[in-house]
Amino acid sequence: MTDDGGITVRRALELPGLRGGLPEVVAGDGNLGRTVRWVHAGEVPNIASLLKGGELLLTTGLNLGTRPAEQRAFVRRLVERSIAALVVELGPRFEQLPPALVETARAAGLPLVQLHREVAFVSVTEEVHTEIVNGHYAMARQADEVHHRCTRALLGGGGVPQVLRVLAGFCGGPAFLEAADGRLLYAAAPEAAPGADRAAADPLEVWEGLRGGRAARLAGPPAGSVLVDVAGGGQGTGAVRARLLLLLPAVPAPLGQVHRLAAERTAGTLAVVLMQARQEEELAARGRGDFLTDLAEGRIAPQDAPGRARVLGFRPGSGPLLPAVMRLAPEPDPSGNWAVLARAVLEELASVGVPVLLGVRPVEGRVPLLLGLRAEQERTAVADRVAAALRAGVERAGLDRAGAHPPVVVVGMAGGWAAASAGLRHAGETAAAAHGLTDRPWYDARGLDIDLLLWRLREHPDLAAFVERTIGPLRAHDLASRPALTPTLEAYLAHAGRKAETARELHLNRQTLYNRLARIAELLGRDLDDPQTVLTLSLALQARRHTP
């Protein structure tokens, strides 16, 4: 069997059907290793148009033409179709092949065979096709055996590394499992021969040399390798969970189709294993999220929390605990890659160097976490690192939806377990209230108390009535006229009534700003220099985010 799933021209000539015709190779004897993927017999002049490539063409010569020019053209058309070989049975049409035919085939490297005895073309076809089918079956059986060995390794308690070792042993080269983004997850090498240099066969060094750079991964699989997708069971970013890469040594054997078959069968098993692992990982992340939510909502007493946290692997020192919550855009997809998110964030947080307990709450779109600080003075520095890690994890997990608000990260105050309980609850609510604010790496929970108060009143009819009563005429103006005046009022209040700074931010000259402020005062019937008016308008502008 050849790498392309057929047999060679040489092997076809050795089968009884053609061997009985006393075959003589008169051209292209150096290309008898070509693959025969099918046999075709025909006598029509335009036979080349019926071929797809890789055929062993049988003919008695009726279609070859009578003139040298026709015979040369006939061979050239066959060469263009990339057939494997041309076999001509001598007889009434030709007692020997025409020189033009032989010379053209020899120049093109096309195997040309003449049969000195009559053969049954149907018997030749049956024999060659049977050989090809048997070869396919043998390859499939060999690939199945490798797949069964991988399955037995898993059922025997082995994991992905053991499966890769089975594949590496079969292929004679290292096997790798890469994440969908190209990161190396697992690597294995075949067992080293006695006395061989084990360091030379280190699969990690091999992968680093071939795939360590981003450009190398984007360039596609290395030469002499098999790269197979491991399905993720989803669509879009979830369609491919990982990739299985097999490297085969250049010597002694070329890449075989059987290796791809084995890799494709094993990829299906790995998909199930990774899916199960992700489900288990997500369940664990959800369990940690449930613990942190119960702590925040007072269902776990502060004195009981340390013992429960230790069971979950969180062992902070004697320093304060820092609560934080990340909230994604409203109405997130509960079936998203939450396990991937948890793992990615934890990997990003590994460099922070503090104990972390992180959970997920997919339905609410929240990621609560506690961090163990050495001292309260670390709060700002750790919060910066944590916020960056959380956002990087969202991107790696594919949960950053186009057009949606960026994730909101809120950090509470550091303290003991009792403070952590209240801090998680406060940070969680504040994260919900902060959606729609100007994007920042992270928010201090204490700085959003007014937004939190307004958010808690979002369903109370008095809040909507307050907004309408206070800035309703301004909103109506902006719907009907241009330029909109609300941005001018927001900038004016943000700069505490300092007109020069307001004009610079809005890129307006002083007189234009004065005219707009006068128009705003006229619409609202209020004095913009009055401190009580400033407070009322500021609250109304903040409250409008939480009202229809």
Coordinates of C-alpha atoms in Angstrom, one line a residue:
M1 CA 0.0 0.0 0.0
T2 CA 1.3 3.5 -0.9
D3 CA 1.0 6.6 1.2
D4 CA -1.8 7.8 -1.1
G5 CA -4.0 4.7 -0.5
G6 CA -3.2 2.7 -3.7
I7 CA -0.6 0.3 -4.9
T8 CA 2.4 0.9 -7.0
V9 CA 2.7 0.4 -10.8
R10 CA 5.4 -2.2 -10.0
R11 CA 3.1 -4.1 -7.7
A12 CA 0.3 -4.0 -10.4
L13 CA 2.7 -5.6 -12.9
E14 CA 3.4 -8.4 -10.5
L15 CA -0.2 -9.5 -10.1
P16 CA -1.2 -12.6 -12.1
G17 CA -3.5 -10.7 -14.6
L18 CA -0.7 -8.5 -16.0
R19 CA 2.1 -10.9 -15.3
G20 CA 0.4 -13.4 -17.7
G21 CA 0.6 -10.8 -20.5
L22 CA 4.4 -10.8 -20.3
P23 CA 4.7 -7.1 -19.6
E24 CA 7.7 -5.2 -20.9
V25 CA 8.5 -1.7 -19.5
V26 CA 9.7 0.4 -22.5
A27 CA 9.6 3.9 -20.8
G28 CA 9.5 5.4 -17.4
D29 CA 11.0 2.5 -15.6
G30 CA 12.3 4.9 -12.9
N31 CA 8.7 5.8 -12.0
L32 CA 7.3 2.4 -11.3
G33 CA 6.8 3.5 -7.7
R34 CA 3.9 5.7 -8.8
T35 CA 0.6 5.1 -7.1
V36 CA -2.2 3.3 -8.9
R37 CA -5.5 4.4 -7.3
W38 CA -7.7 3.0 -10.1
V39 CA -7.7 0.9 -13.3
H40 CA -9.4 2.2 -16.5
A41 CA -9.8 0.5 -19.9
G42 CA -10.8 2.4 -23.0
E43 CA -10.3 2.8 -26.7
V44 CA -11.7 6.2 -27.4
P45 CA -9.4 9.0 -28.8
N46 CA -10.4 11.5 -26.0
I47 CA -9.9 9.0 -23.2
A48 CA -7.7 11.6 -21.3
S49 CA -10.8 13.7 -20.6
L50 CA -12.4 10.9 -18.7
L51 CA -9.5 10.5 -16.3
K52 CA -8.8 12.1 -12.9
G53 CA -5.2 11.1 -12.2
G54 CA -3.5 8.1 -10.7
E55 CA -5.2 5.6 -13.2
L56 CA -3.5 2.6 -14.8
L57 CA -4.8 2.9 -18.3
L58 CA -5.3 -0.3 -20.3
T59 CA -5.7 -0.2 -24.1
T60 CA -5.1 -2.2 -27.3
G61 CA -3.9 0.9 -29.1
L62 CA -7.0 1.7 -31.2
N63 CA -7.1 5.2 -29.6
L64 CA -3.5 6.1 -30.1
G65 CA -3.7 7.6 -33.6
T66 CA -2.0 6.6 -36.8
R67 CA 0.4 9.6 -37.2
P68 CA 3.4 10.4 -35.0
A69 CA 1.9 13.8 -34.1
E70 CA -1.3 12.2 -33.0
Q71 CA 0.6 9.7 -30.9
R72 CA 2.7 12.4 -29.2
A73 CA -0.4 14.5 -28.5
F74 CA -2.1 11.4 -27.0
V75 CA 0.7 10.8 -24.5
R76 CA 1.0 14.5 -23.6
R77 CA -2.7 14.6 -22.7
L78 CA -2.3 11.6 -20.5
V79 CA 0.7 13.2 -18.8
E80 CA -1.3 16.3 -18.1
R81 CA -3.9 14.1 -16.4
S82 CA -1.2 12.6 -14.2
I83 CA -2.1 9.0 -14.9
A84 CA 0.1 6.4 -13.2
A85 CA 1.0 4.3 -16.3
L86 CA -0.1 3.4 -19.8
V87 CA -0.4 -0.3 -20.6
V88 CA -0.8 -1.3 -24.3
E89 CA -1.6 -4.8 -25.4
L90 CA 0.2 -5.7 -28.7
G91 CA -1.8 -7.5 -31.3
P92 CA -3.8 -6.6 -34.5
R93 CA -3.3 -2.8 -34.0
F94 CA 0.4 -2.8 -33.2
E95 CA 3.0 -5.6 -33.4
Q96 CA 5.4 -3.2 -31.5
L97 CA 4.8 0.3 -30.1
P98 CA 5.5 3.3 -32.4
P99 CA 8.8 5.1 -31.8
A100 CA 6.9 8.5 -31.4
L101 CA 4.8 7.0 -28.6
V102 CA 7.8 5.5 -26.8
E103 CA 10.0 8.6 -27.2
T104 CA 7.3 11.0 -25.9
A105 CA 6.6 8.7 -22.9
R106 CA 10.3 8.4 -22.1
A107 CA 10.8 12.1 -22.3
A108 CA 7.8 12.7 -19.9
G109 CA 8.8 10.0 -17.5
L110 CA 5.5 8.2 -18.0
P111 CA 5.7 4.5 -17.4
L112 CA 4.8 2.8 -20.7
V113 CA 4.3 -1.0 -20.7
Q114 CA 3.6 -3.3 -23.7
L115 CA 2.0 -6.7 -23.2
H116 CA 3.2 -9.5 -25.5
R117 CA 0.2 -11.7 -24.8
E118 CA -3.5 -11.1 -24.7
V119 CA -5.0 -10.6 -21.2
A120 CA -8.5 -10.1 -19.9
F121 CA -8.8 -6.5 -19.0
V122 CA -11.7 -7.2 -16.6
S123 CA -9.5 -9.7 -14.7
V124 CA -6.7 -7.1 -14.4
T125 CA -9.2 -4.5 -13.1
E126 CA -10.6 -6.9 -10.5
E127 CA -7.2 -7.9 -9.3
V128 CA -5.8 -4.4 -8.9
H129 CA -9.0 -3.1 -7.3
T130 CA -9.1 -6.0 -4.9
E131 CA -5.5 -5.3 -4.0
I132 CA -6.3 -1.6 -3.4
V133 CA -9.4 -2.4 -1.3
N134 CA -7.5 -5.0 0.7
G135 CA -4.7 -2.4 1.3
H136 CA -7.3 0.1 2.6
Y137 CA -8.8 -2.5 4.9
A138 CA -5.3 -3.4 6.2
M139 CA -4.6 0.3 6.9
A140 CA -7.9 0.7 8.6
R141 CA -7.4 -2.4 10.7
Q142 CA -3.9 -1.2 11.7
A143 CA -5.3 2.3 12.6
D144 CA -8.1 0.7 14.6
E145 CA -5.6 -1.4 16.5
V146 CA -3.7 1.8 17.5
H147 CA -7.0 3.4 18.5
H148 CA -7.9 0.4 20.6
R149 CA -4.5 0.6 22.4
C150 CA -5.2 4.3 23.1
T151 CA -8.6 3.5 24.4
R152 CA -7.2 0.7 26.6
A153 CA -4.7 3.1 28.0
L154 CA -7.4 5.5 29.0
L155 CA -9.6 2.8 30.5
G156 CA -6.6 1.6 32.4
G157 CA -6.3 4.9 34.2
G158 CA -3.9 6.6 31.8
G159 CA -4.5 10.1 30.6
V160 CA -3.6 12.1 27.5
P161 CA 0.1 11.7 28.0
Q162 CA -0.3 7.9 27.8
V163 CA -2.3 8.2 24.6
L164 CA 0.3 10.3 23.1
R165 CA 3.0 7.8 24.0
V166 CA 1.1 5.1 22.2
L167 CA 0.9 7.2 19.1
A168 CA 4.5 8.2 19.3
G169 CA 5.5 4.6 19.6
F170 CA 3.5 3.7 16.5
C171 CA 4.7 6.6 14.4
G172 CA 8.3 6.5 15.5
G173 CA 8.4 10.2 16.3
P174 CA 7.1 12.6 18.9
A175 CA 3.4 13.3 19.4
F176 CA 2.0 16.6 20.7
L177 CA -1.3 18.0 21.7
E178 CA -1.6 21.7 21.1
A179 CA -4.3 24.1 22.3
A180 CA -6.5 25.8 19.7
D181 CA -4.4 28.9 20.1
G182 CA -1.1 27.0 19.5
R183 CA 0.1 26.6 23.0
L184 CA 1.6 23.2 23.9
L185 CA -0.5 21.1 26.2
Y186 CA 1.1 17.7 26.2
A187 CA 4.1 16.0 24.6
A188 CA 5.4 12.5 24.3
A189 CA 8.2 10.7 22.5
P190 CA 8.6 7.0 21.5
E191 CA 10.6 4.8 23.9
A192 CA 14.3 5.4 23.3
A193 CA 16.3 2.5 22.0
P194 CA 18.8 0.9 24.5
G195 CA 21.9 3.0 24.6
A196 CA 20.3 5.9 22.7
D197 CA 20.8 9.5 23.8
R198 CA 17.6 10.3 25.7
A199 CA 18.2 14.0 25.8
A200 CA 18.3 14.1 22.0
A201 CA 14.7 12.8 21.9
D202 CA 13.3 15.3 24.3
P203 CA 9.9 16.1 22.8
L204 CA 9.7 19.6 24.5
E205 CA 12.9 20.6 22.7
V206 CA 11.7 19.2 19.5
W207 CA 8.4 21.2 19.7
E208 CA 10.2 24.4 20.8
G209 CA 12.5 24.1 17.7
L210 CA 9.7 23.5 15.3
R211 CA 6.6 25.2 16.8
G212 CA 7.8 27.4 19.6
G213 CA 7.5 30.6 17.6
R214 CA 4.1 32.1 16.6
A215 CA 5.3 32.4 12.9
A216 CA 6.1 28.7 12.8
R217 CA 2.6 27.8 14.0
L218 CA 0.9 30.1 11.6
A219 CA 3.0 28.6 8.7
G220 CA 1.2 25.3 9.2
P221 CA 2.4 21.8 10.1
P222 CA 6.0 20.9 9.6
A223 CA 7.0 18.8 6.6
G224 CA 6.6 15.1 7.2
S225 CA 3.9 15.5 9.9
V226 CA 0.2 14.9 10.5
L227 CA -1.9 17.7 12.0
V228 CA -5.5 16.7 13.0
D229 CA -8.1 18.9 14.7
V230 CA -9.6 17.6 18.0
A231 CA -13.3 18.8 17.9
G232 CA -14.6 21.0 20.6
G233 CA -18.3 20.2 20.1
G234 CA -19.2 23.8 19.5
Q235 CA -19.2 26.5 16.8
G236 CA -16.9 29.4 16.2
T237 CA -14.1 29.5 18.7
G238 CA -15.4 26.3 20.3
A239 CA -15.3 24.3 17.1
V240 CA -11.7 23.2 17.6
R241 CA -10.6 22.4 21.2
A242 CA -7.1 21.2 20.4
R243 CA -4.8 19.9 17.6
L244 CA -3.0 16.6 17.5
L245 CA 0.4 16.8 15.8
L246 CA 2.5 13.8 14.9
L247 CA 6.1 14.1 13.6
L248 CA 7.5 11.2 11.7
P249 CA 11.2 10.7 11.1
A250 CA 12.4 11.3 7.6
V251 CA 14.2 8.0 7.7
P252 CA 13.5 5.1 7.1
A253 CA 9.9 5.4 5.9
P254 CA 7.9 8.2 4.4
L255 CA 4.7 9.5 5.9
G256 CA 2.0 6.9 5.6
Q257 CA -1.8 7.3 5.3
V258 CA -2.2 4.9 8.1
H259 CA -0.7 7.4 10.5
R260 CA -3.4 10.0 9.5
L261 CA -6.1 7.4 10.0
A262 CA -4.8 6.5 13.4
A263 CA -4.5 10.2 14.4
E264 CA -8.1 10.9 13.2
R265 CA -9.5 8.0 15.1
T266 CA -7.6 8.9 18.3
A267 CA -8.6 12.6 17.9
G268 CA -12.2 11.5 18.5
T269 CA -11.3 9.8 21.7
L270 CA -9.2 12.8 22.9
A271 CA -12.2 15.1 22.1
V272 CA -14.3 13.0 24.6
V273 CA -11.6 13.0 27.2
L274 CA -11.0 16.8 26.9
M275 CA -14.7 17.4 27.0
Q276 CA -15.1 15.4 30.1
A277 CA -12.1 17.1 31.7
R278 CA -13.5 20.5 30.8
Q279 CA -16.9 19.5 32.3
E280 CA -15.1 18.4 35.5
E281 CA -13.0 21.6 35.5
E282 CA -16.2 23.7 35.0
L283 CA -18.0 21.9 37.8
A284 CA -15.0 22.5 40.1
A285 CA -15.0 26.2 39.1
R286 CA -18.8 26.4 39.6
G287 CA -18.3 24.8 43.0
R288 CA -15.8 27.5 44.0
G289 CA -18.2 30.1 42.6
D290 CA -21.1 28.6 44.8
F291 CA -18.8 28.8 47.9
L292 CA -17.9 32.4 47.3
T293 CA -21.5 33.3 46.6
D294 CA -22.7 31.6 49.7
L295 CA -20.0 33.4 51.7
A296 CA -21.1 36.7 50.1
E297 CA -24.8 36.1 50.9
G298 CA -24.2 35.1 54.5
R299 CA -25.0 31.4 54.1
I300 CA -21.5 30.5 55.4
A301 CA -20.4 31.9 58.7
P302 CA -17.0 33.7 58.7
Q303 CA -15.7 31.3 61.3
D304 CA -16.6 28.3 59.1
A305 CA -15.2 29.7 55.9
P306 CA -11.5 29.0 56.4
G307 CA -12.0 25.3 56.7
R308 CA -14.3 25.1 53.7
A309 CA -11.8 27.2 51.7
R310 CA -9.0 24.8 52.6
V311 CA -11.0 21.9 51.1
L312 CA -11.2 23.9 47.9
G313 CA -7.4 24.4 47.9
F314 CA -7.3 28.0 49.2
R315 CA -4.8 28.4 51.9
P316 CA -4.0 32.1 52.5
G317 CA -1.5 33.2 55.1
S318 CA -2.2 35.4 58.0
G319 CA -2.5 38.5 55.9
P320 CA -5.8 40.2 54.8
L321 CA -8.1 38.8 52.1
L322 CA -8.9 40.9 49.0
P323 CA -12.3 40.3 47.4
A324 CA -12.9 41.1 43.8
V325 CA -15.6 40.4 41.2
M326 CA -15.5 40.5 37.4
R327 CA -18.8 40.8 35.6
L328 CA -19.2 40.2 31.9
A329 CA -21.7 41.9 29.6
P330 CA -25.4 41.4 30.6
E331 CA -27.1 38.2 29.5
P332 CA -23.9 36.1 28.9
D333 CA -24.1 32.8 27.3
P334 CA -24.2 30.3 30.2
S335 CA -22.8 27.6 27.9
G336 CA -19.7 29.5 27.1
N337 CA -16.1 28.4 27.7
W338 CA -16.3 29.0 31.5
A339 CA -13.8 26.2 32.3
V340 CA -11.4 27.7 29.7
L341 CA -12.0 31.1 31.3
A342 CA -11.2 29.8 34.8
R343 CA -8.1 28.0 33.7
A344 CA -6.8 30.9 31.6
V345 CA -7.3 33.4 34.5
L346 CA -5.6 31.1 37.0
E347 CA -2.7 30.7 34.6
E348 CA -2.5 34.5 34.2
L349 CA -2.7 34.9 38.0
A350 CA 0.1 32.5 38.6
S351 CA 2.6 35.3 38.1
V352 CA 0.9 37.5 40.7
G353 CA 2.4 35.3 43.4
V354 CA -0.5 35.3 45.9
P355 CA -3.0 32.6 46.9
V356 CA -6.2 32.7 44.7
L357 CA -9.6 31.2 45.1
L358 CA -11.5 31.8 41.9
G359 CA -15.0 30.6 40.9
V360 CA -17.5 31.2 38.1
R361 CA -21.2 31.9 38.1
P362 CA -22.2 31.6 34.4
V363 CA -25.9 32.4 34.8
E364 CA -25.1 35.8 36.4
G365 CA -22.0 36.3 34.2
R366 CA -19.8 36.7 37.3
V367 CA -16.3 35.6 38.3
P368 CA -15.9 36.1 42.1
L369 CA -12.5 35.6 43.7
L370 CA -10.5 36.0 46.9
L371 CA -6.8 36.7 47.1
G372 CA -4.6 36.3 50.1
L373 CA -2.4 39.4 50.5
R374 CA 0.8 39.6 52.6
A375 CA -0.1 43.2 53.7
E376 CA -2.9 45.6 53.0
Q377 CA -0.4 47.9 51.2
E378 CA -0.3 45.4 48.3
R379 CA -3.9 46.1 47.5
T380 CA -3.4 48.4 44.5
A381 CA -0.5 46.6 42.9
V382 CA -2.3 43.2 43.2
A383 CA -5.5 44.7 41.9
D384 CA -3.7 46.0 38.8
R385 CA -2.3 42.5 38.1
V386 CA -5.6 40.7 38.8
A387 CA -7.6 43.0 36.6
A388 CA -5.1 42.5 33.7
A389 CA -5.2 38.7 34.3
L390 CA -9.0 38.6 34.3
R391 CA -9.3 40.5 31.0
A392 CA -6.7 38.4 29.4
G393 CA -8.5 35.3 30.5
V394 CA -11.8 36.6 29.0
E395 CA -10.0 37.1 25.7
R396 CA -8.4 33.7 25.7
A397 CA -11.7 32.0 26.5
G398 CA -13.4 33.7 23.6
L399 CA -16.0 35.4 25.9
D400 CA -15.3 38.9 24.7
R401 CA -18.3 39.4 22.5
A402 CA -18.1 42.0 19.6
G403 CA -20.0 45.1 20.4
A404 CA -20.6 44.3 24.0
H405 CA -19.4 46.4 26.9
P406 CA -15.9 45.3 28.2
P407 CA -15.9 43.3 31.4
V408 CA -16.1 45.2 34.6
V409 CA -13.7 44.4 37.4
V410 CA -14.5 45.7 40.9
V411 CA -12.1 45.3 43.9
G412 CA -13.3 45.6 47.5
M413 CA -11.5 46.4 50.7
A414 CA -9.0 44.0 52.2
G415 CA -9.8 42.4 55.6
G416 CA -10.6 39.2 57.4
W417 CA -13.2 36.6 56.6
A418 CA -16.1 38.7 57.8
A419 CA -14.9 41.6 55.8
A420 CA -14.4 39.3 52.8
S421 CA -18.1 38.2 53.0
A422 CA -19.4 41.8 52.9
G423 CA -16.7 42.8 50.4
L424 CA -17.7 40.1 47.9
R425 CA -21.4 41.1 48.2
H426 CA -20.6 44.8 47.8
A427 CA -18.2 44.2 44.8
G428 CA -20.7 41.9 43.1
E429 CA -23.5 44.4 43.3
T430 CA -21.2 47.3 42.4
A431 CA -20.0 45.4 39.3
A432 CA -23.6 45.1 38.1
A433 CA -24.1 48.9 38.8
A434 CA -20.9 49.8 36.9
H435 CA -21.9 48.5 33.5
G436 CA -22.1 51.4 31.0
L437 CA -19.5 53.6 32.9
T438 CA -16.3 54.7 31.2
D439 CA -14.1 51.7 30.8
R440 CA -11.3 51.4 33.4
P441 CA -8.9 48.5 34.3
W442 CA -10.7 48.1 37.6
Y443 CA -13.0 50.1 39.9
D444 CA -12.7 50.6 43.6
A445 CA -16.0 49.5 45.2
R446 CA -16.0 52.5 47.5
G447 CA -15.9 54.9 44.6
L448 CA -19.2 53.7 43.1
D449 CA -21.5 53.9 46.1
I450 CA -23.8 56.5 44.5
D451 CA -24.0 54.3 41.4
L452 CA -24.8 51.3 43.5
L453 CA -27.6 53.2 45.4
L454 CA -29.1 54.3 42.1
W455 CA -28.8 50.8 40.7
R456 CA -30.7 49.3 43.7
L457 CA -33.5 51.8 43.0
R458 CA -33.6 51.0 39.3
E459 CA -37.0 49.3 39.4
H460 CA -38.6 51.9 41.7
P461 CA -40.9 54.2 39.7
D462 CA -39.8 57.3 41.7
L463 CA -36.3 57.0 40.1
A464 CA -37.6 57.1 36.6
A465 CA -39.9 60.0 37.6
F466 CA -36.9 61.9 39.1
V467 CA -34.9 61.5 35.9
E468 CA -37.7 62.6 33.7
R469 CA -38.6 65.6 35.9
T470 CA -35.0 66.7 36.2
I471 CA -33.5 66.3 32.7
G472 CA -36.5 65.2 30.6
P473 CA -36.7 68.4 28.5
L474 CA -33.0 68.1 27.8
R475 CA -33.4 64.5 26.6
A476 CA -36.4 65.5 24.4
H477 CA -34.3 68.3 22.9
D478 CA -31.5 65.9 22.0
L479 CA -33.9 63.5 20.3
A480 CA -35.2 66.3 18.0
S481 CA -32.4 68.7 17.5
R482 CA -28.6 68.9 16.9
P483 CA -26.2 69.4 18.4
A484 CA -27.0 67.3 21.4
L485 CA -26.6 69.2 24.6
T486 CA -26.3 66.4 27.1
P487 CA -22.6 65.9 26.5
T488 CA -22.0 69.6 27.2
L489 CA -23.8 69.3 30.5
E490 CA -21.9 66.1 31.4
A491 CA -18.5 67.7 30.7
Y492 CA -19.5 70.9 32.6
L493 CA -20.5 68.9 35.7
A494 CA -17.4 66.7 35.4
H495 CA -15.2 69.8 35.6
A496 CA -17.1 71.2 38.5
G497 CA -18.4 74.2 36.5
R498 CA -15.0 75.3 35.3
K499 CA -15.9 76.7 31.8
A500 CA -12.4 77.0 30.4
E501 CA -11.6 73.3 31.0
T502 CA -15.0 72.3 29.7
A503 CA -14.5 74.2 26.5
R504 CA -11.1 72.6 26.0
E505 CA -12.5 69.1 26.4
L506 CA -15.4 69.7 24.0
H507 CA -13.1 71.7 21.5
L508 CA -15.5 74.7 21.7
N509 CA -14.7 78.4 21.8
R510 CA -15.9 80.2 24.9
Q511 CA -18.9 81.9 23.3
T512 CA -20.3 78.7 21.9
L513 CA -20.0 77.0 25.2
Y514 CA -21.7 80.0 26.9
N515 CA -24.6 79.8 24.4
R516 CA -25.0 76.1 25.0
L517 CA -25.0 76.4 28.7
A518 CA -27.6 79.2 28.5
R519 CA -29.8 77.0 26.3
I520 CA -29.5 74.1 28.8
A521 CA -30.5 76.4 31.7
E522 CA -33.4 77.6 29.6
L523 CA -34.6 74.1 28.8
L524 CA -34.3 72.9 32.4
G525 CA -35.4 76.1 34.1
R526 CA -32.5 75.9 36.5
D527 CA -29.5 77.9 37.5
L528 CA -26.4 75.9 36.6
D529 CA -24.3 77.8 39.1
D530 CA -26.4 76.7 42.0
P531 CA -24.7 73.9 44.1
Q532 CA -28.0 72.2 44.8
T533 CA -28.9 72.2 41.0
V534 CA -25.4 70.8 40.2
L535 CA -26.0 67.9 42.7
T536 CA -29.5 67.2 41.4
L537 CA -28.4 67.2 37.7
S538 CA -25.4 65.0 38.5
L539 CA -27.6 62.4 40.2
A540 CA -30.1 62.5 37.3
L541 CA -27.4 61.9 34.7
Q542 CA -26.1 59.0 36.7
A543 CA -29.5 57.5 37.3
R544 CA -30.6 57.6 33.6
R545 CA -28.3 54.5 33.0
H546 CA -30.7 52.5 35.2
T547 CA -34.0 53.8 33.9
P548 CA -35.9 53.1 30.6

